[in-house]
Structures are given as structure tokens and as C-alpha cells.
Amino acid sequence: MQNVGEQGHMALLGHSLAAYISVLDRERLRKLTTRIQSDSTLWLCRIFRYENGSACFHKDDRDGLVKVCRLVINARYEEYTTEGYSVLSSKQPVIYQSASCRPGLGQHLCSQLGLPLSSLCTAPCNTIFGSQHQMDVALLEKLIKEDIEAGKLPLLVMANAGTPGAGHTDKLSRLKELCDQYNLWLHVEGVNLATLALGQVTSAVTAATRCDSMTLTPGQWLGLPAVAAVTLYRHEDPALSLAAGLTSSQPVEKLRALPLWLSLQYLGHNGIVQKISLATSLSQQLLQKLKSVASIKVLVEDEQSSPVVLFKFSQEMSAGSSVASVDGFCSQDKNVLDTFNRWLGEQLAQLVPTSGVDIVELEDEGTCVRFSPLFTAAVLGTQQKDVEDLLEKLVELVATMSSTISLRQNFREETHRHSPSLRYIEELSWPGLGAVRYEPQVDGMDESRMKQELENMNNELLKKLQELDTDIIFSTGPEFVSEENCIFVGMVNEDIDVSELANTIVSLGKEVEENGRLLENMTERVRKGILEAELQLQKANEDKLIEEGMLRQLPLVGSVLNWFSPVQSSIKGRTFNLAAGFLDSTDVMYSTKVQASRESSQHTPTVPSKRLPGQKLFQRSGGSSDSMSETSSVGPTEETSREEATSESTNTHPFTSPPAAEIPPPSASDVTSQPLETEEEKHPEGQEVEQSER
């Protein structure tokens, strides 16, 4: 939520007060509104060094430019007030804008004025000399000459004192000379106009005071909510200004300046200068600190006075990456770096929200992080402590990004080493180590079933990876990706062993695959076993009917015959061994109470874990301490002996063991065989019965 201070409450009070003032009688209302507007105009012209100017207050910061264009059209087309748009057909008006101006500004201007888009001409920026975000004055002059020769009428040039993306200022002095030469109107807007209120202003911004009009947004610069934007202009004909809508004869329209009038009264000149000066000092503080941060490239117009700071993570400036990694990374470095810088901006905005950093997309530099306190400091209450916190978080994130990029190529190579089971997915929009997909080698499966199998298997593998004790984040990736059923590996530190990571993913993938096959085979075995058991029991019933005869099957007669002449039933029960997958009679179980067990060939792969105490998974074991190394070397041996002792104690029953003829003694492999332990532990009671019978 916006930080509304006392000056913000004063602005909000102005809206309520304007509603009360509007009910005054017409004469008193006219005098009061005229005084409010004239005072606000005088103060703004003095603060921002715009002499002999008039002011237009408007809600939308684009409306001032629209009204200025109407003023220019009325001034250049003398019969426009009577003939209307038919006058424009004789000479088509042309409006020039910079290639780095606000997106959609020219289109909005044409739609409000009723002009075709062919009346809008975009002048390119510098390509060789000067800033690549400044309008190329030489090419602009060439375009003006071509339009004049084509019978068109150049009207207005829109320039920037602080471009929306990079915060650069056009060459306003040369543009003003060019506009005076060809009788064009020069309009300027941008965040750098706020620095006109300071004591020391660069000559590039000071040239804006000579332009024909400029649009100011004091509400953003001073943290004033719902305050109107202001367009300062110079024109001698009040009738044309009234026709263009820059001035109004309605007193209620002039009350739009009341919230700003109250706020300016409350802040005073010193308060206004202090807020703008604080914002520029925050920019300089961050700019000086960024010079000492490795792998960070700073993009500013003027290091001495730039109120907007742009920076980006650059792999070319990273000293911690190996040459091999950089060589393998250069082919698609721009797209990947844009992804990493987008992640960097999102993380900084989330970790330090009061800094007000955001992400900008520039044509040449790509994705950058922007710090523009003139737009955000007064609203969010940014202080020097916030800049220090921003720098601290930036250093931590840069170290993580550098290690991730340096290990990205190694992870790709390790993944290719496990091909075709593990496939590396080239996803340039993922800021992390990479994306992989485990693909089981199954033949004779249709496409739809194979896709479903991939989805189920990789989802199960992702759950197992997320349960591991590691700092690496495994996820399904962004919402819109080119490949489906992938596992995305997040940012990593430099001590991560990518070889162990790839091996673990493959091991867990095989475990999931074998568990799936085991379950599928078990389901098929159970189904076939049930059918076979039904057939055997049906045949046994038929044999019983033939053996005993029909009379014994009758309810009453059968009971009497069975009482006089008992018959031993020949029908035996059936038992199904899930591990071995076969049917057997229950004679052995009834006689010995021990179900015969057969060895199972199912083995479940496990992920080896040899780590130091407190060490996360996939981390390389650095030379931490001798004691930790000794513990690590002795630990697995002790654990193995402990497991063997447990197995032996489990297999050794407290009662008398069965004879060797029925159950052979366990071998070395049977001691650690999990199925044998499970079978014997399931029927300890049977051994007791056998012992008692003996």
C-alpha cells in the first residue's frame, strides 16, 4: 500500500474541500478558483524554472499533450475552427516521436485528435554516436525535410527528459534549434524534469526550460495521492488556448488544482527540494556501491547526476565461471541472461519491497533491473537503509547466479551421459540449473499411453526429489513451457556436485520405474491367480459331487448321511504367493503352519548416502575437520554391522527352529534378504504349534 504521509492526507483533504467549495455562490467561487490556479501556476513555474508560463491541470498525464496538439493545429490551420477536419486534407499534419518514448503514446494522441496513424512519424535513436536511447537529431531533420517536400505539414516533436526505460535525456538544445528552424512545437516530458527544482542541474535538463511545453507529474515525485498532472506551456493567444481546452471558463474545472495547491502550501519550497534531493542521493548511493559488485553491469547516462540507475547481471563480467562453461554458454547467452536478470529483479522486489526496483525490457541491453527513486521513494518511503539492504541481497543473489551458470553446462553434460534414460530439456525461460525428463525405455506402447506413463513417472520422481534433504528446489517449472512432463532444477551454490545430482535423479527414476512395473506385474499376477483359483475350486466341487453323490448334497438328507457315515472332504484350500506369483495348496500350511517361501528376484535400488554430519545432499565434502572425516569413514561400517546383527537376531527364533529338512539354514545372502525375513516374521505362531506337537 502507498505510504500516505501528512502531505498525502493534505492532498486527500483537498478533494473533499473542493466539493464543499463548489457549492459557493458563483462570484465568490470564481474569485477563489482563479486565485488557487494562479498561485499554483506561479509556484510551479518558479520551482521548475519555467518563466512566463501557463499551466493546465489534468487527471491523465497524456491529456496535456493532447490539448497542446489541438493548440498547435488551431494555430497552424487558420480555418480549422470553421472548416474542421476538411482543412487537414490539404496538408497532412505530422507529429514526430522518439523510438524510446512511452509505448502507445503516439497512438493515443492520434485517436484523441482523430488523425490517421500515418500522421505519426517515429524518429530512430542513435546507433553509433551518443546514447542509444536518445533521438537521432540528424535523422529527424532528414525526416522533416522529406515530409515538407511531400506536401505535409510538420507540427510537433515529442522529446524525453528521462526516457521511460533507461532514463536518458534527448539533446534538447539541438532539438529546440531544429524546431525553431522549421517552425515546430517542442514538447518535453520525463522523470528528469524533477531535478529542475534542485540547485545544481545538468545542462541537458536545463535546456527543457526553453521548450514550448512540458508535462510534470508532481504527485509521483512528492508522494501525493490523486494529485493532477500539470502541463506548463507558453502561448500568447488565450482564445486558442481556450479552444484547445488548456484553459476553462468553468470555475469548477479550476478546482482541480486545489489538492496540489494545499500540498505545495504544506511542503513549502524546502520540503519539495528535500524530497527530490533525497531521491537523487539514493540513486547516487546505489550507483557508487554497484561499481564494487562483481558480475554487475551498470547502464546510466551520467554517473554524476543520473536519477535512474539500470543494472544487469552479465556473464562476461563474472570472474568465477570457467572458460569451458562460458564457451558452451555463449550461443544462447542473451536469452538465458535475460531470464536470469528477470529472476534477479523479481527476487530483489520481493526481498526488499521498499526499494521500488522493477524490471524493464530494452531493445539492445535486454532485460535490466531499474532503480528510479524519483518515481517510488516518496510513495514507498525509501531510505538509505533500504539501499544497503538491496545491495546486500544483490551480492547474495549474484553469487548464486554465477555458480548456477557456471555449473549449467556441466549439468547438461552429466545428463547426456545418462542418455537415453535421462534427457536434458533446453528451456531458456527457466532461471536455474536446467530441466530434465526421465524417459523409460518401453517398446510397443502407443503414444497416448506413453505420454500418460511419462507424466505419472516424472510426477512421482518429482515428489521423491522434493523429499530429499537438500537446498536445491525441484519444481514443475513456469506455467507456460515448450516441453511437458519435465523436472526443473532451481538455483544452486558452487559446492554442488552435479555428477551426484544426475546419478541420484537416474537412481530414483529407475526406482520409480521398477516399482511401477512391480505393481503392474503384481496386478496381473493377482488377476491370473484369482482366475486359476476359481477354476481349480470349481473342478474340486465337481469332483466332490461325483465322489459323494447327489444325496449328500441335499440339505436334510445330506446331514443325516454325514452323521451315520462321515466323509473326509478332498477339497483343499488355495494360497497365493504374491512375491513368487504361484498358487499352492493349503495342506502344508495346515500341517506345519509354515508357508513355503521361494526366493524373489526383486531388488529395489537405493540412493547411496555418504555424507558428513550436517552436510546437505549433493554438496561436495570440503576439508571441514578431521573428526568429521573420521566419523564419515567409520559410520557406514558400523551401520552395516548393526544391520547384520539385527537381521541375525530377527532370523533366530526364541523357540526351537524347524528341522533342516523342511527349511534349510539361511545363507549369507538370505541374511540380508528382505523377503525371507518378512516371510518368517509373518508366521512365528506356526513354529510354536509345530514345537508343541513335537
XYZ file of C-alpha atoms in Angstrom:
694
model
C 0.000 0.000 0.000
C 1.162 3.518 -0.737
C 2.871 5.306 2.137
C 0.450 8.209 2.790
C 2.183 10.803 4.952
C 0.882 14.096 6.251
C 1.342 15.741 2.874
C -0.674 12.873 1.369
C -3.511 13.460 3.833
C -3.397 17.124 2.874
C -3.881 16.186 -0.778
C -6.794 13.918 0.090
C -8.302 16.712 2.166
C -8.130 18.955 -0.917
C -10.554 16.687 -2.785
C -13.144 16.924 -0.022
C -12.614 20.668 0.329
C -13.079 21.145 -3.425
C -16.520 19.530 -3.173
C -17.523 21.937 -0.381
C -16.186 24.982 -2.235
C -18.136 24.070 -5.384
C -21.459 24.938 -3.603
C -20.446 28.575 -3.039
C -22.156 31.335 -4.991
C -20.794 31.855 -8.497
C -18.943 35.135 -7.900
C -17.114 34.009 -4.768
C -16.329 30.658 -6.412
C -14.857 32.425 -9.465
C -12.565 34.613 -7.365
C -11.387 31.719 -5.176
C -10.685 29.304 -8.043
C -8.854 31.964 -10.034
C -6.635 32.686 -7.051
C -5.922 28.971 -6.456
C -4.987 28.319 -10.089
C -2.882 31.456 -10.476
C -0.950 30.736 -7.253
C -0.322 27.095 -8.249
C 0.843 28.160 -11.716
C 3.207 30.776 -10.316
C 4.725 28.388 -7.770
C 5.270 25.577 -10.269
C 6.835 27.907 -12.840
C 9.245 29.252 -10.235
C 10.132 25.851 -8.754
C 10.814 24.266 -12.140
C 12.381 27.357 -13.746
C 9.752 27.811 -16.446
C 9.369 31.572 -16.873
C 6.244 33.268 -18.236
C 4.345 30.021 -18.487
C 0.747 28.983 -18.106
C -0.484 25.769 -16.501
C -3.084 23.180 -17.380
C -4.131 20.708 -14.674
C -5.440 17.326 -15.849
C -6.018 13.846 -14.388
C -4.485 11.783 -17.194
C -0.859 12.752 -17.756
C -1.405 12.323 -21.527
C -4.251 14.830 -21.746
C -1.892 17.794 -21.578
C -0.101 16.655 -24.745
C -3.445 16.103 -26.493
C -4.560 19.661 -25.689
C -1.195 21.089 -26.753
C -1.575 19.332 -30.132
C -5.046 20.865 -30.514
C -3.495 24.236 -29.765
C -0.844 23.732 -32.456
C -3.426 22.566 -35.021
C -5.579 25.636 -34.311
C -2.534 27.876 -34.649
C -1.162 26.356 -37.893
C -4.518 25.816 -39.651
C -6.267 29.184 -39.516
C -9.583 27.875 -40.885
C -9.673 24.859 -38.601
C -12.186 26.461 -36.215
C -14.719 26.923 -39.022
C -13.920 24.200 -41.573
C -12.887 21.460 -39.179
C -11.017 18.353 -40.312
C -11.541 19.077 -44.003
C -8.742 21.634 -43.734
C -6.280 18.863 -42.831
C -6.731 17.199 -46.225
C -4.813 19.956 -47.968
C -1.687 19.347 -45.893
C -1.498 16.286 -43.727
C -0.176 17.117 -40.236
C 2.831 15.172 -38.969
C 3.779 14.562 -35.323
C 7.246 13.220 -34.500
C 8.078 10.987 -31.576
C 11.195 9.192 -30.376
C 11.607 5.448 -30.712
C 12.209 5.286 -26.949
C 9.104 7.218 -25.895
C 6.242 5.770 -23.876
C 4.595 2.792 -25.608
C 1.202 3.704 -27.013
C 1.561 7.446 -26.513
C 1.509 8.292 -30.227
C -1.443 6.000 -30.898
C -3.404 7.580 -28.050
C -2.631 11.016 -29.437
C -3.889 10.143 -32.918
C -7.067 8.525 -31.597
C -7.929 11.568 -29.449
C -7.266 14.016 -32.276
C -8.959 11.942 -34.967
C -5.772 11.716 -37.030
C -4.656 8.682 -39.047
C -1.646 6.723 -37.848
C 0.173 7.919 -40.981
C 0.375 11.321 -39.270
C 2.653 9.773 -36.634
C 6.346 9.557 -37.521
C 8.828 7.715 -35.284
C 12.368 9.079 -35.298
C 15.037 6.433 -34.608
C 17.591 6.701 -31.827
C 21.348 6.973 -32.120
C 23.158 3.891 -33.362
C 26.821 4.942 -33.479
C 27.431 8.180 -31.592
C 25.761 9.165 -28.339
C 23.276 7.264 -26.222
C 21.250 4.539 -27.904
C 18.170 5.855 -26.093
C 18.407 9.428 -27.454
C 16.632 10.642 -30.549
C 18.899 10.944 -33.601
C 18.615 14.658 -34.438
C 20.250 14.304 -37.855
C 17.778 11.624 -38.958
C 14.914 13.666 -37.515
C 15.902 16.636 -39.655
C 16.052 14.386 -42.703
C 12.532 13.122 -41.989
C 11.220 16.670 -41.600
C 12.683 17.711 -44.953
C 11.178 14.673 -46.677
C 7.725 15.402 -45.236
C 7.897 19.054 -46.310
C 8.867 18.014 -49.838
C 5.950 15.540 -49.856
C 3.498 18.362 -49.131
C 2.937 17.536 -45.470
C 2.933 19.962 -42.548
C 5.232 19.092 -39.586
C 3.565 20.214 -36.358
C 5.170 18.925 -33.173
C 8.136 16.978 -31.766
C 7.777 14.903 -28.588
C 11.096 14.677 -26.685
C 12.131 12.998 -23.440
C 13.924 14.314 -20.378
C 14.280 10.842 -18.944
C 13.107 8.032 -21.216
C 10.588 5.594 -19.683
C 13.033 2.694 -19.867
C 16.598 3.908 -19.317
C 16.007 7.445 -18.023
C 18.129 9.144 -20.713
C 17.596 12.741 -21.883
C 17.374 13.756 -25.517
C 19.580 16.522 -26.892
C 17.036 19.207 -26.113
C 19.222 22.157 -27.159
C 19.710 20.846 -30.690
C 16.068 19.802 -30.898
C 14.944 23.306 -29.905
C 17.147 24.835 -32.601
C 15.751 22.405 -35.160
C 12.153 23.161 -34.134
C 12.744 26.910 -34.351
C 14.253 26.455 -37.825
C 11.237 24.548 -39.208
C 8.567 26.202 -37.026
C 7.715 23.123 -34.963
C 6.368 22.896 -31.413
C 8.690 21.116 -28.918
C 7.063 19.216 -26.063
C 9.128 17.528 -23.311
C 8.206 15.028 -20.611
C 10.105 12.667 -18.315
C 11.196 11.986 -14.762
C 14.405 14.027 -15.053
C 12.347 17.230 -15.146
C 12.013 16.877 -11.367
C 15.700 17.788 -10.975
C 14.910 21.314 -12.229
C 13.867 22.077 -8.644
C 17.398 21.400 -7.342
C 20.175 23.924 -7.015
C 22.522 22.139 -9.422
C 21.036 20.881 -12.683
C 22.798 19.448 -15.702
C 22.788 21.497 -18.893
C 20.954 18.718 -20.761
C 17.950 19.019 -18.428
C 18.170 22.814 -18.100
C 17.526 23.051 -21.847
C 13.980 21.828 -21.166
C 13.113 25.253 -19.735
C 13.325 26.676 -23.279
C 10.842 24.215 -24.781
C 7.297 25.235 -25.757
C 5.596 22.923 -23.254
C 6.414 20.281 -20.649
C 4.366 17.808 -18.625
C 5.127 17.398 -14.903
C 3.892 14.687 -12.532
C 4.481 16.157 -9.045
C 2.173 13.591 -7.441
C 4.641 10.773 -8.171
C 7.739 12.788 -7.306
C 6.397 14.052 -3.963
C 4.236 11.082 -2.935
C 0.900 12.887 -3.274
C -2.059 10.574 -3.988
C -4.697 11.510 -6.581
C -2.999 14.791 -7.499
C -3.420 16.165 -11.011
C -0.601 16.250 -13.542
C 0.482 19.654 -14.838
C 1.385 20.827 -18.336
C 3.292 24.118 -18.482
C 3.189 25.929 -21.830
C 3.858 29.277 -23.445
C 1.349 30.835 -25.841
C 0.194 34.398 -26.301
C -3.334 33.833 -27.678
C -5.761 32.982 -24.825
C -8.585 32.336 -27.305
C -6.682 29.473 -28.932
C -5.778 28.103 -25.502
C -9.447 28.135 -24.569
C -10.402 26.441 -27.839
C -7.795 23.743 -27.273
C -9.037 23.078 -23.716
C -5.874 24.249 -21.963
C -7.929 26.795 -20.045
C -11.545 26.679 -18.946
C -14.208 29.261 -18.254
C -15.912 26.975 -15.741
C -14.826 27.745 -12.140
C -15.402 24.143 -11.018
C -12.781 22.927 -13.524
C -10.198 25.168 -11.882
C -10.756 23.406 -8.529
C -8.726 20.509 -9.919
C -5.631 22.386 -8.736
C -6.800 22.635 -5.096
C -5.233 19.340 -3.775
C -1.875 20.276 -5.308
C -2.226 23.861 -4.011
C -2.747 22.589 -0.442
C 0.161 20.133 -0.708
C 2.551 22.787 -2.022
C 1.498 25.091 0.813
C 2.143 22.336 3.350
C 5.531 21.215 1.989
C 6.933 24.611 1.082
C 9.867 25.108 -1.250
C 12.344 23.476 1.132
C 10.181 20.395 1.604
C 9.813 19.904 -2.159
C 13.533 20.255 -2.764
C 14.327 17.918 0.131
C 12.168 15.104 -1.248
C 13.621 15.368 -4.753
C 17.148 15.679 -3.392
C 16.677 12.534 -1.264
C 15.614 10.552 -4.331
C 18.638 11.635 -6.371
C 21.020 10.918 -3.473
C 19.614 7.374 -3.198
C 20.411 6.840 -6.866
C 23.955 8.068 -6.394
C 24.398 5.878 -3.306
C 23.377 2.737 -5.185
C 25.412 3.711 -8.238
C 28.626 4.043 -6.252
C 28.044 0.742 -4.439
C 27.320 -1.174 -7.641
C 30.780 -0.413 -9.007
C 32.300 -2.798 -6.465
C 29.902 -5.700 -7.163
C 31.309 -8.355 -9.485
C 29.288 -9.595 -12.477
C 27.074 -6.483 -12.432
C 26.982 -4.143 -15.423
C 25.710 -0.610 -14.755
C 23.863 1.290 -17.501
C 23.484 5.007 -16.755
C 23.627 8.123 -18.883
C 25.620 10.298 -16.488
C 27.335 8.801 -13.443
C 27.425 12.176 -11.699
C 23.767 13.125 -11.834
C 21.629 10.299 -13.234
C 18.454 9.877 -11.128
C 17.708 6.493 -12.775
C 20.047 3.519 -12.261
C 19.913 0.480 -14.524
C 21.958 -2.618 -13.850
C 22.040 -6.212 -15.000
C 23.840 -9.452 -14.309
C 26.454 -10.045 -17.006
C 28.185 -13.377 -17.501
C 31.025 -11.636 -19.378
C 31.992 -9.843 -16.159
C 31.762 -12.971 -13.988
C 35.210 -13.974 -12.826
C 34.097 -17.160 -11.146
C 32.994 -19.015 -14.274
C 35.299 -21.358 -16.087
C 36.303 -20.832 -19.687
C 34.707 -24.065 -20.819
C 31.417 -23.124 -19.245
C 31.423 -19.721 -20.882
C 32.246 -21.170 -24.312
C 29.344 -23.574 -24.087
C 27.089 -20.834 -22.824
C 27.746 -18.111 -25.387
C 25.496 -19.473 -28.130
C 22.304 -18.682 -26.250
C 23.663 -16.383 -23.580
C 21.363 -13.442 -24.317
C 18.103 -15.327 -23.789
C 19.412 -17.106 -20.710
C 20.842 -13.905 -19.233
C 17.513 -12.156 -19.806
C 15.823 -14.958 -17.885
C 18.319 -14.732 -15.028
C 18.009 -10.929 -14.854
C 14.236 -11.205 -14.802
C 14.554 -13.597 -11.857
C 17.011 -11.205 -10.197
C 14.579 -8.296 -10.451
C 11.695 -10.363 -9.099
C 13.747 -11.583 -6.155
C 15.001 -8.098 -5.262
C 11.494 -6.650 -5.448
C 10.252 -9.439 -3.184
C 13.109 -9.353 -0.668
C 13.353 -5.524 -0.437
C 9.894 -4.222 -1.423
C 10.565 -0.690 -0.147
C 13.364 -0.253 -2.701
C 10.864 0.012 -5.554
C 13.029 -1.799 -8.113
C 11.304 -3.101 -11.221
C 12.157 -4.860 -14.480
C 12.488 -3.169 -17.861
C 12.947 -4.687 -21.305
C 15.323 -2.732 -23.537
C 15.942 -3.460 -27.181
C 19.740 -3.568 -27.086
C 20.577 -4.320 -23.455
C 17.792 -6.870 -22.956
C 16.273 -7.363 -19.510
C 17.543 -4.973 -16.820
C 16.693 -4.049 -13.247
C 15.745 -0.394 -12.751
C 16.014 1.708 -9.617
C 14.147 5.006 -10.053
C 13.536 6.571 -6.622
C 12.011 9.726 -8.127
C 9.022 7.566 -9.023
C 8.943 5.339 -5.935
C 10.873 6.807 -2.979
C 8.209 9.254 -1.843
C 5.449 6.706 -2.301
C 7.205 3.754 -0.636
C 9.245 5.724 1.891
C 12.615 4.500 0.626
C 15.592 5.376 2.838
C 19.346 4.775 2.757
C 18.916 1.634 4.879
C 16.758 0.153 2.116
C 19.521 0.761 -0.436
C 22.015 -1.017 1.831
C 19.646 -3.971 2.214
C 19.148 -4.027 -1.552
C 22.890 -4.183 -2.126
C 23.330 -6.950 0.466
C 20.656 -9.119 -1.153
C 22.091 -8.367 -4.586
C 25.518 -9.696 -3.618
C 23.972 -12.935 -2.316
C 21.846 -13.449 -5.424
C 24.737 -12.688 -7.789
C 26.887 -15.373 -6.137
C 24.091 -17.911 -6.592
C 23.525 -16.901 -10.218
C 27.231 -17.098 -11.064
C 27.577 -20.597 -9.623
C 24.403 -21.752 -11.352
C 25.517 -20.526 -14.763
C 29.000 -21.992 -14.351
C 27.521 -25.425 -13.485
C 24.769 -25.321 -16.085
C 26.920 -26.722 -18.889
C 28.374 -29.415 -16.600
C 24.880 -30.489 -15.618
C 23.931 -30.717 -19.290
C 26.933 -32.954 -19.983
C 26.198 -35.180 -16.983
C 22.628 -35.542 -18.166
C 23.749 -36.538 -21.652
C 25.990 -39.171 -20.059
C 22.863 -40.903 -18.702
C 21.062 -40.782 -22.036
C 18.592 -42.160 -23.130
C 17.115 -42.693 -19.653
C 17.612 -39.040 -18.686
C 17.014 -36.298 -21.231
C 18.104 -32.675 -20.871
C 15.399 -30.197 -21.894
C 16.605 -26.881 -23.320
C 14.264 -24.391 -21.651
C 15.683 -20.863 -21.976
C 12.915 -19.304 -19.892
C 13.905 -21.217 -16.742
C 16.268 -19.437 -14.314
C 18.014 -22.402 -12.806
C 20.374 -25.301 -13.367
C 18.184 -26.794 -16.079
C 15.270 -29.063 -16.844
C 15.340 -32.849 -17.264
C 12.902 -35.610 -18.065
C 13.206 -39.262 -17.119
C 12.154 -41.426 -20.075
C 11.704 -45.178 -19.534
C 12.754 -47.434 -22.380
C 9.484 -49.194 -23.231
C 8.722 -50.749 -26.604
C 5.356 -51.425 -28.159
C 3.419 -48.695 -26.308
C 1.130 -46.274 -28.134
C 1.688 -42.519 -27.970
C -1.186 -41.616 -25.643
C -0.296 -44.309 -23.123
C 3.387 -43.406 -23.326
C 2.556 -39.758 -22.601
C 0.478 -40.759 -19.587
C 3.271 -43.040 -18.378
C 5.800 -40.202 -18.678
C 3.554 -37.841 -16.731
C 2.925 -40.295 -13.901
C 6.550 -41.363 -13.651
C 8.018 -37.851 -13.641
C 5.420 -36.642 -11.149
C 6.347 -39.469 -8.801
C 10.044 -38.776 -9.359
C 9.491 -35.092 -8.565
C 7.843 -35.985 -5.251
C 10.809 -38.156 -4.286
C 13.284 -35.401 -5.204
C 11.362 -32.832 -3.171
C 11.584 -35.099 -0.122
C 15.390 -35.174 -0.224
C 17.426 -33.279 2.365
C 18.888 -30.641 0.047
C 18.803 -26.908 -0.573
C 18.017 -27.391 -4.272
C 14.453 -26.614 -5.283
C 12.772 -29.073 -7.669
C 9.536 -27.945 -9.319
C 7.314 -28.295 -12.364
C 8.698 -25.039 -13.755
C 6.869 -21.972 -15.064
C 3.250 -22.089 -16.165
C 3.904 -21.859 -19.902
C 6.759 -24.032 -21.157
C 7.540 -25.599 -24.507
C 8.049 -29.108 -23.062
C 5.728 -31.016 -20.741
C 6.395 -33.588 -18.010
C 9.737 -32.089 -17.002
C 11.536 -31.657 -13.694
C 13.054 -28.201 -13.273
C 16.132 -27.830 -11.091
C 16.460 -24.421 -9.444
C 19.436 -22.283 -8.433
C 22.445 -23.995 -6.870
C 25.566 -22.995 -4.968
C 29.120 -23.567 -6.087
C 29.648 -26.563 -3.769
C 27.027 -28.696 -5.522
C 28.215 -31.941 -7.123
C 26.245 -32.103 -10.391
C 27.506 -35.637 -11.070
C 25.966 -36.890 -7.843
C 22.814 -34.927 -8.620
C 22.418 -36.565 -12.040
C 23.161 -40.009 -10.605
C 20.558 -39.527 -7.896
C 17.901 -38.458 -10.394
C 18.596 -41.537 -12.515
C 18.633 -43.882 -9.482
C 15.345 -42.544 -8.181
C 13.908 -42.685 -11.687
C 14.823 -46.363 -12.012
C 13.331 -46.996 -8.586
C 10.069 -45.374 -9.622
C 10.098 -47.271 -12.910
C 10.712 -50.668 -11.265
C 8.101 -50.002 -8.595
C 5.629 -49.223 -11.337
C 6.493 -52.414 -13.200
C 6.314 -54.423 -9.962
C 2.869 -53.056 -9.232
C 1.751 -53.730 -12.791
C 3.127 -57.268 -12.713
C 1.611 -57.881 -9.289
C -1.795 -56.734 -10.537
C -1.575 -59.098 -13.486
C -0.412 -61.939 -11.258
C -3.275 -61.430 -8.808
C -5.802 -61.354 -11.640
C -4.465 -64.562 -13.190
C -4.173 -66.198 -9.751
C -7.801 -65.470 -8.939
C -8.965 -66.924 -12.249
C -6.816 -70.020 -11.764
C -8.045 -70.467 -8.188
C -11.667 -70.215 -9.318
C -11.107 -72.877 -11.971
C -9.372 -75.214 -9.507
C -12.084 -74.775 -6.866
C -14.790 -75.325 -9.486
C -13.106 -78.567 -10.585
C -12.762 -79.640 -6.940
C -16.505 -79.086 -6.396
C -17.302 -81.190 -9.439
C -15.040 -83.977 -8.151
C -16.739 -83.756 -4.760
C -20.153 -84.107 -6.369
C -19.027 -87.229 -8.257
C -17.352 -88.704 -5.157
C -20.125 -88.089 -2.604
C -23.159 -88.404 -4.841
C -26.318 -86.346 -5.144
C -27.947 -87.426 -1.861
C -25.258 -85.851 0.300
C -25.856 -82.523 -1.461
C -29.479 -82.301 -0.282
C -29.782 -80.130 2.856
C -31.571 -82.511 5.260
C -30.647 -85.869 3.750
C -27.005 -84.908 3.439
C -26.797 -84.082 7.143
C -28.258 -87.445 8.154
C -25.934 -89.390 5.839
C -22.905 -87.461 7.040
C -23.892 -88.257 10.653
C -24.181 -92.005 10.036
C -21.302 -92.236 7.548
C -18.840 -89.323 7.794
C -16.844 -88.490 4.675
C -13.415 -86.859 4.635
C -13.549 -83.868 2.256
C -10.992 -83.882 -0.526
C -11.291 -80.151 -1.326
C -8.167 -78.278 -0.365
C -7.802 -74.537 0.039
C -5.553 -72.431 -2.121
C -2.850 -69.966 -1.102
C -1.319 -67.363 -3.446
C 2.292 -66.216 -3.091
C 2.442 -62.561 -4.221
C 6.248 -62.470 -4.454
C 6.592 -65.676 -6.484
C 3.250 -65.428 -8.273
C 2.014 -69.058 -7.981
C -0.899 -70.981 -6.417
C -0.354 -73.734 -3.869
C -2.433 -75.982 -1.665
C -3.028 -75.145 1.986
C -2.080 -78.660 3.135
C 1.412 -77.589 4.067
C 0.186 -74.542 5.958
C -2.413 -76.582 7.913
C 0.074 -79.325 8.779
C 3.178 -77.277 9.609
C 1.735 -73.767 9.924
C 4.636 -72.575 7.780
C 4.039 -71.364 4.264
C 6.759 -72.388 1.822
C 8.702 -69.448 0.585
C 10.565 -69.080 -2.655
C 13.338 -66.611 -3.335
C 12.318 -63.390 -5.047
C 14.447 -61.693 -7.614
C 13.078 -58.213 -6.959
C 15.676 -55.719 -5.797
C 14.969 -52.058 -5.104
C 17.764 -49.642 -5.941
C 18.705 -47.268 -3.218
C 20.425 -43.927 -3.318
C 23.826 -44.132 -1.654
C 24.293 -41.561 1.083
C 27.780 -40.942 2.403
C 27.704 -37.501 3.958
C 29.305 -35.699 6.823
C 27.163 -34.766 9.813
C 25.167 -31.647 8.956
C 26.074 -31.834 5.266
C 23.247 -31.410 2.775
C 22.724 -33.824 -0.082
C 24.692 -33.146 -3.314
C 27.208 -30.926 -1.505
C 30.874 -31.599 -2.087
C 32.654 -32.648 1.106
C 35.167 -29.882 1.728
C 38.059 -30.201 4.192
C 35.955 -29.206 7.156
C 37.584 -31.150 10.020
C 39.434 -34.397 10.673
C 36.901 -35.560 13.192
C 34.074 -35.250 10.695
C 36.056 -37.204 8.113
C 36.767 -39.986 10.589
C 33.117 -40.143 11.540
C 32.147 -40.321 7.896
C 34.563 -43.205 7.195
C 33.582 -45.270 10.227
C 29.860 -44.586 10.086
C 28.872 -46.853 7.159
C 30.835 -49.864 8.557
C 29.201 -49.590 11.939
C 25.814 -49.196 10.316
C 26.353 -52.315 8.175
C 27.404 -54.428 11.149
C 24.431 -53.134 13.081
C 22.084 -54.127 10.259
C 23.637 -57.635 10.064
C 23.244 -58.101 13.796
C 19.617 -57.037 13.557
C 18.985 -59.462 10.688
C 20.551 -62.386 12.574
C 18.569 -61.682 15.695
C 15.402 -61.481 13.640
C 16.032 -64.790 11.849
C 16.925 -66.607 15.133
C 13.597 -67.570 16.755
C 13.406 -67.845 20.573
C 11.693 -71.248 20.233
C 13.126 -74.372 18.690
C 13.859 -73.892 14.987
C 12.240 -76.166 12.348
C 14.156 -79.231 11.129
C 16.778 -78.709 8.464
C 14.893 -80.969 6.055
C 11.920 -78.630 5.923
C 13.620 -75.202 5.947
C 17.309 -75.040 5.047
C 19.576 -72.841 7.151
C 19.867 -69.270 5.874
C 22.800 -68.478 3.675
C 24.829 -65.262 3.713
C 22.646 -63.749 1.019
C 19.455 -64.809 2.823
C 20.505 -62.962 5.964
C 20.103 -59.617 4.276
C 17.232 -60.752 2.023
C 14.199 -58.689 2.956
C 11.538 -61.071 1.538
C 12.846 -64.041 3.658
C 12.778 -62.005 6.840
C 9.253 -60.882 6.049
C 8.032 -64.432 5.365
C 9.474 -65.830 8.621
C 8.318 -62.918 10.728
C 4.797 -63.274 9.399
C 4.314 -66.817 10.897
C 6.035 -67.126 14.254
C 2.912 -68.757 15.697
C 3.165 -71.687 13.293
C 6.560 -72.580 14.703
C 5.112 -72.597 18.221
C 2.366 -75.027 17.186
C 4.906 -77.286 15.493
C 7.064 -77.301 18.614
C 4.107 -78.192 20.813
C 3.047 -81.033 18.519
C 6.541 -82.482 18.750
